[in-house]
Short mmCIF file of C-alpha atoms in Angstrom, two decimals:
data_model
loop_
_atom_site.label_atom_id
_atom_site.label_comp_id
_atom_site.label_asym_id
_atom_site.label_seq_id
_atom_site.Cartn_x
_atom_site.Cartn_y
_atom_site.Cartn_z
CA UNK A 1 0.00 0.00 0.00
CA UNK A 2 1.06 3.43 -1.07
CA UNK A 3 1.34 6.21 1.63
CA UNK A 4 1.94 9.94 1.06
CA UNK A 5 3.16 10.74 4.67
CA UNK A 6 6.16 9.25 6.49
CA UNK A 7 5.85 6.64 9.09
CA UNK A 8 7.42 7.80 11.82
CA UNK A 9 10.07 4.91 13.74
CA UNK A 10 10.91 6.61 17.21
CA UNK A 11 14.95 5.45 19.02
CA UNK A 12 12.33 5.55 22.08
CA UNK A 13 16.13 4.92 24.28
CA UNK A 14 17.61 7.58 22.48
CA UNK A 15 14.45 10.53 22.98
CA UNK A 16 14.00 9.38 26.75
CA UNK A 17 17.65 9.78 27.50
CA UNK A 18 17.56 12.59 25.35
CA UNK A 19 14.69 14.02 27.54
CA UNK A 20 16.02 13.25 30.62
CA UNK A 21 19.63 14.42 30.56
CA UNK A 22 17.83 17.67 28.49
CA UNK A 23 15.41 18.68 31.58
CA UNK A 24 16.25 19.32 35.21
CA UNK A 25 14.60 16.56 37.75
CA UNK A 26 13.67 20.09 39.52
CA UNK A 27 11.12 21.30 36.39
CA UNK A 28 9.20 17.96 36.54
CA UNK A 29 7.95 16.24 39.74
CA UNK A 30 4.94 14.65 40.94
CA UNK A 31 3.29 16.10 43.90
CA UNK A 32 5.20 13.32 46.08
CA UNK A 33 8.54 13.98 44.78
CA UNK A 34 9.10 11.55 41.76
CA UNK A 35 10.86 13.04 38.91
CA UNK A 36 9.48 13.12 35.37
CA UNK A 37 11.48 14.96 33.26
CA UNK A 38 12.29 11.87 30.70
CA UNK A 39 8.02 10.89 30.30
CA UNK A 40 7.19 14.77 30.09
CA UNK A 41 10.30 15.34 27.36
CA UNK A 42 9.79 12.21 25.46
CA UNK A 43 5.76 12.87 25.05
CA UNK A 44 6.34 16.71 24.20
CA UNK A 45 9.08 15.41 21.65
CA UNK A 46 6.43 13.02 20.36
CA UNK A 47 4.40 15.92 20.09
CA UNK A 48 6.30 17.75 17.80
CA UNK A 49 7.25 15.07 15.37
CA UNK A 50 3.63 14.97 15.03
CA UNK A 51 3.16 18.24 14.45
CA UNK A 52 5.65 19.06 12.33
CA UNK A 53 6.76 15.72 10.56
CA UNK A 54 2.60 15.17 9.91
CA UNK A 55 2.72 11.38 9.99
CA UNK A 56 0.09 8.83 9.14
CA UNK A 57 1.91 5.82 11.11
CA UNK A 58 4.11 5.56 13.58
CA UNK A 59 6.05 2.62 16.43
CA UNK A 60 8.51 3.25 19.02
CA UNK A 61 11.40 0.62 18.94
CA UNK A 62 12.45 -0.63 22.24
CA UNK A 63 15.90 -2.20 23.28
CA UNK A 64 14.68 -5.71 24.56
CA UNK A 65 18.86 -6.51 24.74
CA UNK A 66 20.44 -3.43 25.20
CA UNK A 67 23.95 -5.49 24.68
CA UNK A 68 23.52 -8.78 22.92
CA UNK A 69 25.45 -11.44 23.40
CA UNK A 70 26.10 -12.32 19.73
CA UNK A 71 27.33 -8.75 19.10
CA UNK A 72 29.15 -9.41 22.14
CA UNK A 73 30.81 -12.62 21.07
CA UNK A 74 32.65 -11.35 17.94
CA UNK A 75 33.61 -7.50 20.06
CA UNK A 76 34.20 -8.16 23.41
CA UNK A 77 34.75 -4.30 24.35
CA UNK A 78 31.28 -3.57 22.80
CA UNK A 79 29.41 -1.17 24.99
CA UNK A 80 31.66 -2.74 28.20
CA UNK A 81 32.10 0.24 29.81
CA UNK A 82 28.47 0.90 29.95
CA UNK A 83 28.01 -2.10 31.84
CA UNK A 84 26.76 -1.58 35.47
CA UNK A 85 28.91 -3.70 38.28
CA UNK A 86 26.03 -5.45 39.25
CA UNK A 87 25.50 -6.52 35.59
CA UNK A 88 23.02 -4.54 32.89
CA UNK A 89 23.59 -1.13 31.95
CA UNK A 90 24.69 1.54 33.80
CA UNK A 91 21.08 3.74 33.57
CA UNK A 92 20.20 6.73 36.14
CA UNK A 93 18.73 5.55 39.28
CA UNK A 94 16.03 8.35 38.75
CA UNK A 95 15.96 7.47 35.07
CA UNK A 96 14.73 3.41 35.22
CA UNK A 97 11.44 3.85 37.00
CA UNK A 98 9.81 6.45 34.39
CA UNK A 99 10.54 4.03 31.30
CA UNK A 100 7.37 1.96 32.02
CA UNK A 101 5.42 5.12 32.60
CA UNK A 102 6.26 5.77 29.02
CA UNK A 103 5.23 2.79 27.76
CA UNK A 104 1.52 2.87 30.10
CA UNK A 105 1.16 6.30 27.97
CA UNK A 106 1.99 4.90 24.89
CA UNK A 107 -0.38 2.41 25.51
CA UNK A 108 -2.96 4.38 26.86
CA UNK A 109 -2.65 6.52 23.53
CA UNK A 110 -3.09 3.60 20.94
CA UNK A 111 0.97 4.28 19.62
CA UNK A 112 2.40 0.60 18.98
CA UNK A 113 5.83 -0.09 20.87
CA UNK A 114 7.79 -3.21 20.11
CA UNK A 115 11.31 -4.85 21.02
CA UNK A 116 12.35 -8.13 19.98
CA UNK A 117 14.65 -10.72 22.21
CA UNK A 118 18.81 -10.73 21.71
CA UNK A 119 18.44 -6.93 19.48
CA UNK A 120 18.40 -3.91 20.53
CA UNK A 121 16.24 -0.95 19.52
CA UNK A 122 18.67 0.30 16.45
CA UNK A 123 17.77 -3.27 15.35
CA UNK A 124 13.91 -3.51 15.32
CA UNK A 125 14.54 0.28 13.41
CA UNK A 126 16.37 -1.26 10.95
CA UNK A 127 13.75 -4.23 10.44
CA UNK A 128 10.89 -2.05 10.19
CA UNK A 129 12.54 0.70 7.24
CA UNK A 130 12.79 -2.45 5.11
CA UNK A 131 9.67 -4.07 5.92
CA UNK A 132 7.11 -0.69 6.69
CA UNK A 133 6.10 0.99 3.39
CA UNK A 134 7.17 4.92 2.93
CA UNK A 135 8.07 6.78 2.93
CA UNK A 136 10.06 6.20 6.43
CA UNK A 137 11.34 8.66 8.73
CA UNK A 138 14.04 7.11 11.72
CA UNK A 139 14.00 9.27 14.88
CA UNK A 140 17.44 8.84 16.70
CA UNK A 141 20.25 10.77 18.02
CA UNK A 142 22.40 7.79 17.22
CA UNK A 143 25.30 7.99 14.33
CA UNK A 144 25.02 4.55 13.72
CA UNK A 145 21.45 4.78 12.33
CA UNK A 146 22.68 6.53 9.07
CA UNK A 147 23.19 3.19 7.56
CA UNK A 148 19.46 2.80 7.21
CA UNK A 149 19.22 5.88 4.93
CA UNK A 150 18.12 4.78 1.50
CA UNK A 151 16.62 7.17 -1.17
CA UNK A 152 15.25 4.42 -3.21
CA UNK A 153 12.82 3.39 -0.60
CA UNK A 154 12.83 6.48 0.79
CA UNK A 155 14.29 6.20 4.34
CA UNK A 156 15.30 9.45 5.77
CA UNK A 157 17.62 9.42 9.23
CA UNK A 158 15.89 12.61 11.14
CA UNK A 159 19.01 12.62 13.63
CA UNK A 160 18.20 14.68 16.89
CA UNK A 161 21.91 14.83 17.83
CA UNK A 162 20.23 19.09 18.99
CA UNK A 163 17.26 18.11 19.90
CA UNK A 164 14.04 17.64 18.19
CA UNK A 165 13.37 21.56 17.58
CA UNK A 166 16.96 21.59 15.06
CA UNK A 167 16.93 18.22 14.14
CA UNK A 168 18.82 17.19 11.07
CA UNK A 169 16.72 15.66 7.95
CA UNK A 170 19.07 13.82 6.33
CA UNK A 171 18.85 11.86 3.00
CA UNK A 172 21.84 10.06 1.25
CA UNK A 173 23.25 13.36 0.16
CA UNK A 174 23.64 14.35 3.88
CA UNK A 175 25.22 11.93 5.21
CA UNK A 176 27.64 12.30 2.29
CA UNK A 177 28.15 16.04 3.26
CA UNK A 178 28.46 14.93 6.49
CA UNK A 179 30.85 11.50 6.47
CA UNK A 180 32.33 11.91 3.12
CA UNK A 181 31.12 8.30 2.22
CA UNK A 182 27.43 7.23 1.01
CA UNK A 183 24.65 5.94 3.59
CA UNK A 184 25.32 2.58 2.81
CA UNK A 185 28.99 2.64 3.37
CA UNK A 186 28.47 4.11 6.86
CA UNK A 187 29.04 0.77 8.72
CA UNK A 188 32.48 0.48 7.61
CA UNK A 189 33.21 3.85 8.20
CA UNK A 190 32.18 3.39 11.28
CA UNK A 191 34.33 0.08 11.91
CA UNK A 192 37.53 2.07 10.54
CA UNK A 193 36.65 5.27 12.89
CA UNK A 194 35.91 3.72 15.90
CA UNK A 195 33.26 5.00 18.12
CA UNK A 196 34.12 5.02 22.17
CA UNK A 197 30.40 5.38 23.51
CA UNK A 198 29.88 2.14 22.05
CA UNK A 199 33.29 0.24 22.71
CA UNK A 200 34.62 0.20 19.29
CA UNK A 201 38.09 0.90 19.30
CA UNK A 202 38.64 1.34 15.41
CA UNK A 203 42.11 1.25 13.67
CA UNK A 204 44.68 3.13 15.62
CA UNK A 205 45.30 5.94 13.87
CA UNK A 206 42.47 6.30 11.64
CA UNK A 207 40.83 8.86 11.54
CA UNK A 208 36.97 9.93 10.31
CA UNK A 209 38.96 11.73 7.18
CA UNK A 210 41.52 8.74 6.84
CA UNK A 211 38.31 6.32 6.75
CA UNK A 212 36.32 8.76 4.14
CA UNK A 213 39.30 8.74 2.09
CA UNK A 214 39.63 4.92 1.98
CA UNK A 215 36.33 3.99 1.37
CA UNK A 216 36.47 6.60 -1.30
CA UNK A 217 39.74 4.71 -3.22
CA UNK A 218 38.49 1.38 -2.10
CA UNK A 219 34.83 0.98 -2.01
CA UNK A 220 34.44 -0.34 1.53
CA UNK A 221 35.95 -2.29 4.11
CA UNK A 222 36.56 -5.71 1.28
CA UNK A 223 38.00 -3.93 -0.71
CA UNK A 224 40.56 -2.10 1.48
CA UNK A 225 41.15 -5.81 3.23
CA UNK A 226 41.86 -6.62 -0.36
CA UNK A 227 44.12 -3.71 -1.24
CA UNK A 228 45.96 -4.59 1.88
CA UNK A 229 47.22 -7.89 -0.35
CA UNK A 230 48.59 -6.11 -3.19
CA UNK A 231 51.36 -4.75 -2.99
CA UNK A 232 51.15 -2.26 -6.07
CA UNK A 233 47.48 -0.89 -4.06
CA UNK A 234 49.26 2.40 -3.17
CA UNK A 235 49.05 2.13 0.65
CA UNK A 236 51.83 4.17 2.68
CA UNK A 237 54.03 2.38 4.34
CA UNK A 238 52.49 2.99 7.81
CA UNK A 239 48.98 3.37 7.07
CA UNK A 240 49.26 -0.14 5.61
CA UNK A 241 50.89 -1.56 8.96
CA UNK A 242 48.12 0.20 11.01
CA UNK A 243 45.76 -1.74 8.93
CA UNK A 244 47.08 -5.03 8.77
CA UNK A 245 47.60 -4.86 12.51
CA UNK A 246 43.41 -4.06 12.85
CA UNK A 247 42.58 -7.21 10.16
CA UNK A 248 40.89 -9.66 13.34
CA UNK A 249 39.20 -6.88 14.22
CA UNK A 250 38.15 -5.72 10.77
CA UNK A 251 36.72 -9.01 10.07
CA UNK A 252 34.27 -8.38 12.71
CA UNK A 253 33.95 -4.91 13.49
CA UNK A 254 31.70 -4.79 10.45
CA UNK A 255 28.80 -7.09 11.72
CA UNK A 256 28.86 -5.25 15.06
CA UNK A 257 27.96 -2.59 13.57
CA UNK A 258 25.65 -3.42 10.71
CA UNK A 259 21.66 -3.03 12.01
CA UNK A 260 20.15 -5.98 11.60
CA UNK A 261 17.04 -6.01 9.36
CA UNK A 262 15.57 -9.31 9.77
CA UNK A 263 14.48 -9.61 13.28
CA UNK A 264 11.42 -11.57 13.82
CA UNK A 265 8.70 -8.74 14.83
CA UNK A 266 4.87 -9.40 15.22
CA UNK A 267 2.44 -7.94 13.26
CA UNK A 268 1.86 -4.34 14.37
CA UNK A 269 -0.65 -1.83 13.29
CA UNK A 270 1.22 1.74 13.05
CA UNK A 271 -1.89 3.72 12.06
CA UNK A 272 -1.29 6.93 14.24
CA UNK A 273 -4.82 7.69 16.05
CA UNK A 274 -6.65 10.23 15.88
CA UNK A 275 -7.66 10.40 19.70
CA UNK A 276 -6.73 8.19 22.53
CA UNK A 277 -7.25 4.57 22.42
CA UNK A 278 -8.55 4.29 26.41
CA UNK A 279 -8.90 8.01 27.21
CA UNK A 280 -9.78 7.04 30.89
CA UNK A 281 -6.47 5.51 31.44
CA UNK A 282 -4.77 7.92 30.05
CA UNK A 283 -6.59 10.91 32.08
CA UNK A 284 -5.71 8.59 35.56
CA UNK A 285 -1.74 8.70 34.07
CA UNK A 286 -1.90 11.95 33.53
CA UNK A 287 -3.02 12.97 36.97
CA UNK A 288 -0.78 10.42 38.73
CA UNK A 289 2.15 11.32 37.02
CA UNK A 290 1.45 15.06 36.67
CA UNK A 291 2.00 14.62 32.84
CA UNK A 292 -1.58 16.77 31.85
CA UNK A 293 0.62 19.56 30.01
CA UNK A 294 2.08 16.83 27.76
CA UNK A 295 0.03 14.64 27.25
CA UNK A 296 -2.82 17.55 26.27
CA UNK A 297 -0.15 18.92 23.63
CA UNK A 298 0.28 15.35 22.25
CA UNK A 299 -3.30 14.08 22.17
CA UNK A 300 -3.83 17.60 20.43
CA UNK A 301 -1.04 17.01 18.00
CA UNK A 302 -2.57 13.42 16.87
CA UNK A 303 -5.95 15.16 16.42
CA UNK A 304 -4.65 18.09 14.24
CA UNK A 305 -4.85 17.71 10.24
CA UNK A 306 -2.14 15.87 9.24
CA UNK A 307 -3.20 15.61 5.08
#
């Protein structure tokens, strides 16, 4: 089926942390003292990707595994310093408890939320760009999502790294200007670069204008590998040693950090609603959480024209 308007496929880990680092505890309380700053930023976020973005569909992508073991397996140092010493990630003690107050809302509102066992959220976004028809708007304030921009389809990366009010629209074309390789080439870049908030250590000495450049000449990560067995290819001396020193962890950097697209999702209706799906509920939420400011603005955003 043919849409006109995007389908909207919310990080949701990305806007709540987003939220909650981006508004004091002090501006959003209950009347007993609970913070709320991450439910209150996410659903005025929400809010505006409505209004502005004028959807027809849209799901929020949930990390069931936040680390999984397979990506685990080939990298050990993936995401390791994020890892709590108790075990599971290291998340805001103040942060934890409002994450299933999001997902009551959601609920409450009618807006489909899924995860899937052993992926994380970047996954299930991945999934549903190849699988949802567009045209397909990603919401995330993560780099490694750029991979999933394809013009063909079209899947657009709207990349909140400053927030939702100056977020970045990017197409293939963008992420060129931006990386100096195409969208598709963005995992290896990535590999090559490194990236510390997610325990990639990359190839010593490589930097994000050394990677452009060789991706440029080579075509991608195979063909570098390949270069790197010729010995007319052109390498200098020590950019070739800095490579073949990375090769075990070039042969499985890449799958670390490739999205998956084929994880096993349910069915899910993403038809955006025009009003609240248990209005009751959602009025008790509101008044327990003290969330009545946002959730008004996003129950008025779903109800607004959106043709």
């Amino acid at each position: 089926m043919a849409h006109r308007q995007p389908i909207l496929l919310i990080d949701s880990p990305s806007l709540y942390f987003r939220a909650y680092f981006g508004i004091p505890e002090s501006a959003a309380k209950t009347g007993d003292g609970q913070p709320v700053n991450a439910v209150r930023g996410f659903l005025d976020m929400l809010a505006q990707l409505v209004r502005t973005r004028r959807p027809d569909r849209m799901i929020c992508a949930m990390d069931h595994d936040w680390r999984p073991a397979w990506r685990v397996e080939l990298l050990p140092s993936y995401k390791a310093h994020r890892v709590a010493p108790e075990g599971g990630e290291v998340v805001p003690d103040t942060l934890s408890p409002q994450v299933p107050i999001i997902l009551e809302v959601l609920d409450a509102l009618g807006i489909p939320v899924v995860g899937a066992t052993g992926y994380e959220a970047d996954d299930v976004l991945g999934t549903l760009s190849v699988t949802q028809p567009g045209p397909v708007e990603v919401v995330s304030g993560d780099r490694d999502l750029f991979q999933l921009v394809d013009d063909a389809r079209p899947v657009r990366l709207l990349y909140v790294g400053r927030g939702v009010a100056k977020l970045d629209d990017c197409d293939d074309a963008a992420v060129r200007a931006r990386y100096g390789v195409p969208a598709d080439r963005y995992a290896d870049f990535a590999a090559l670069r490194g990236d510390p908030s997610d325990g990639l250590p990359g190839v010593a000495g490589v930097g994000e204008k050394t990677a452009a450049r060789l991706i440029d000449r080579y075509g991608g990560l195979d063909g570098i590998l390949a270069a790197l067995d010729d010995p007319g290819s052109g390498f200098a001396p020590g950019l070739r040693a800095k490579l073949d020193a990375a090769r075990d962890y070039l042969a499985v950097a890449p799958k670390v950090v490739r999205v998956a697209t084929d994880v096993p999702l349910p069915e899910l209706d993403p038809t955006l609603p025009t009003s609240p799906a248990d209005p009751e509920r959602l009025l008790e939420l509101a008044q327990r959480w003290n969330l009545a400011g946002s959730c008004r603005r996003l129950v008025d955003a779903l109800a607004g024209d959106r043709s």
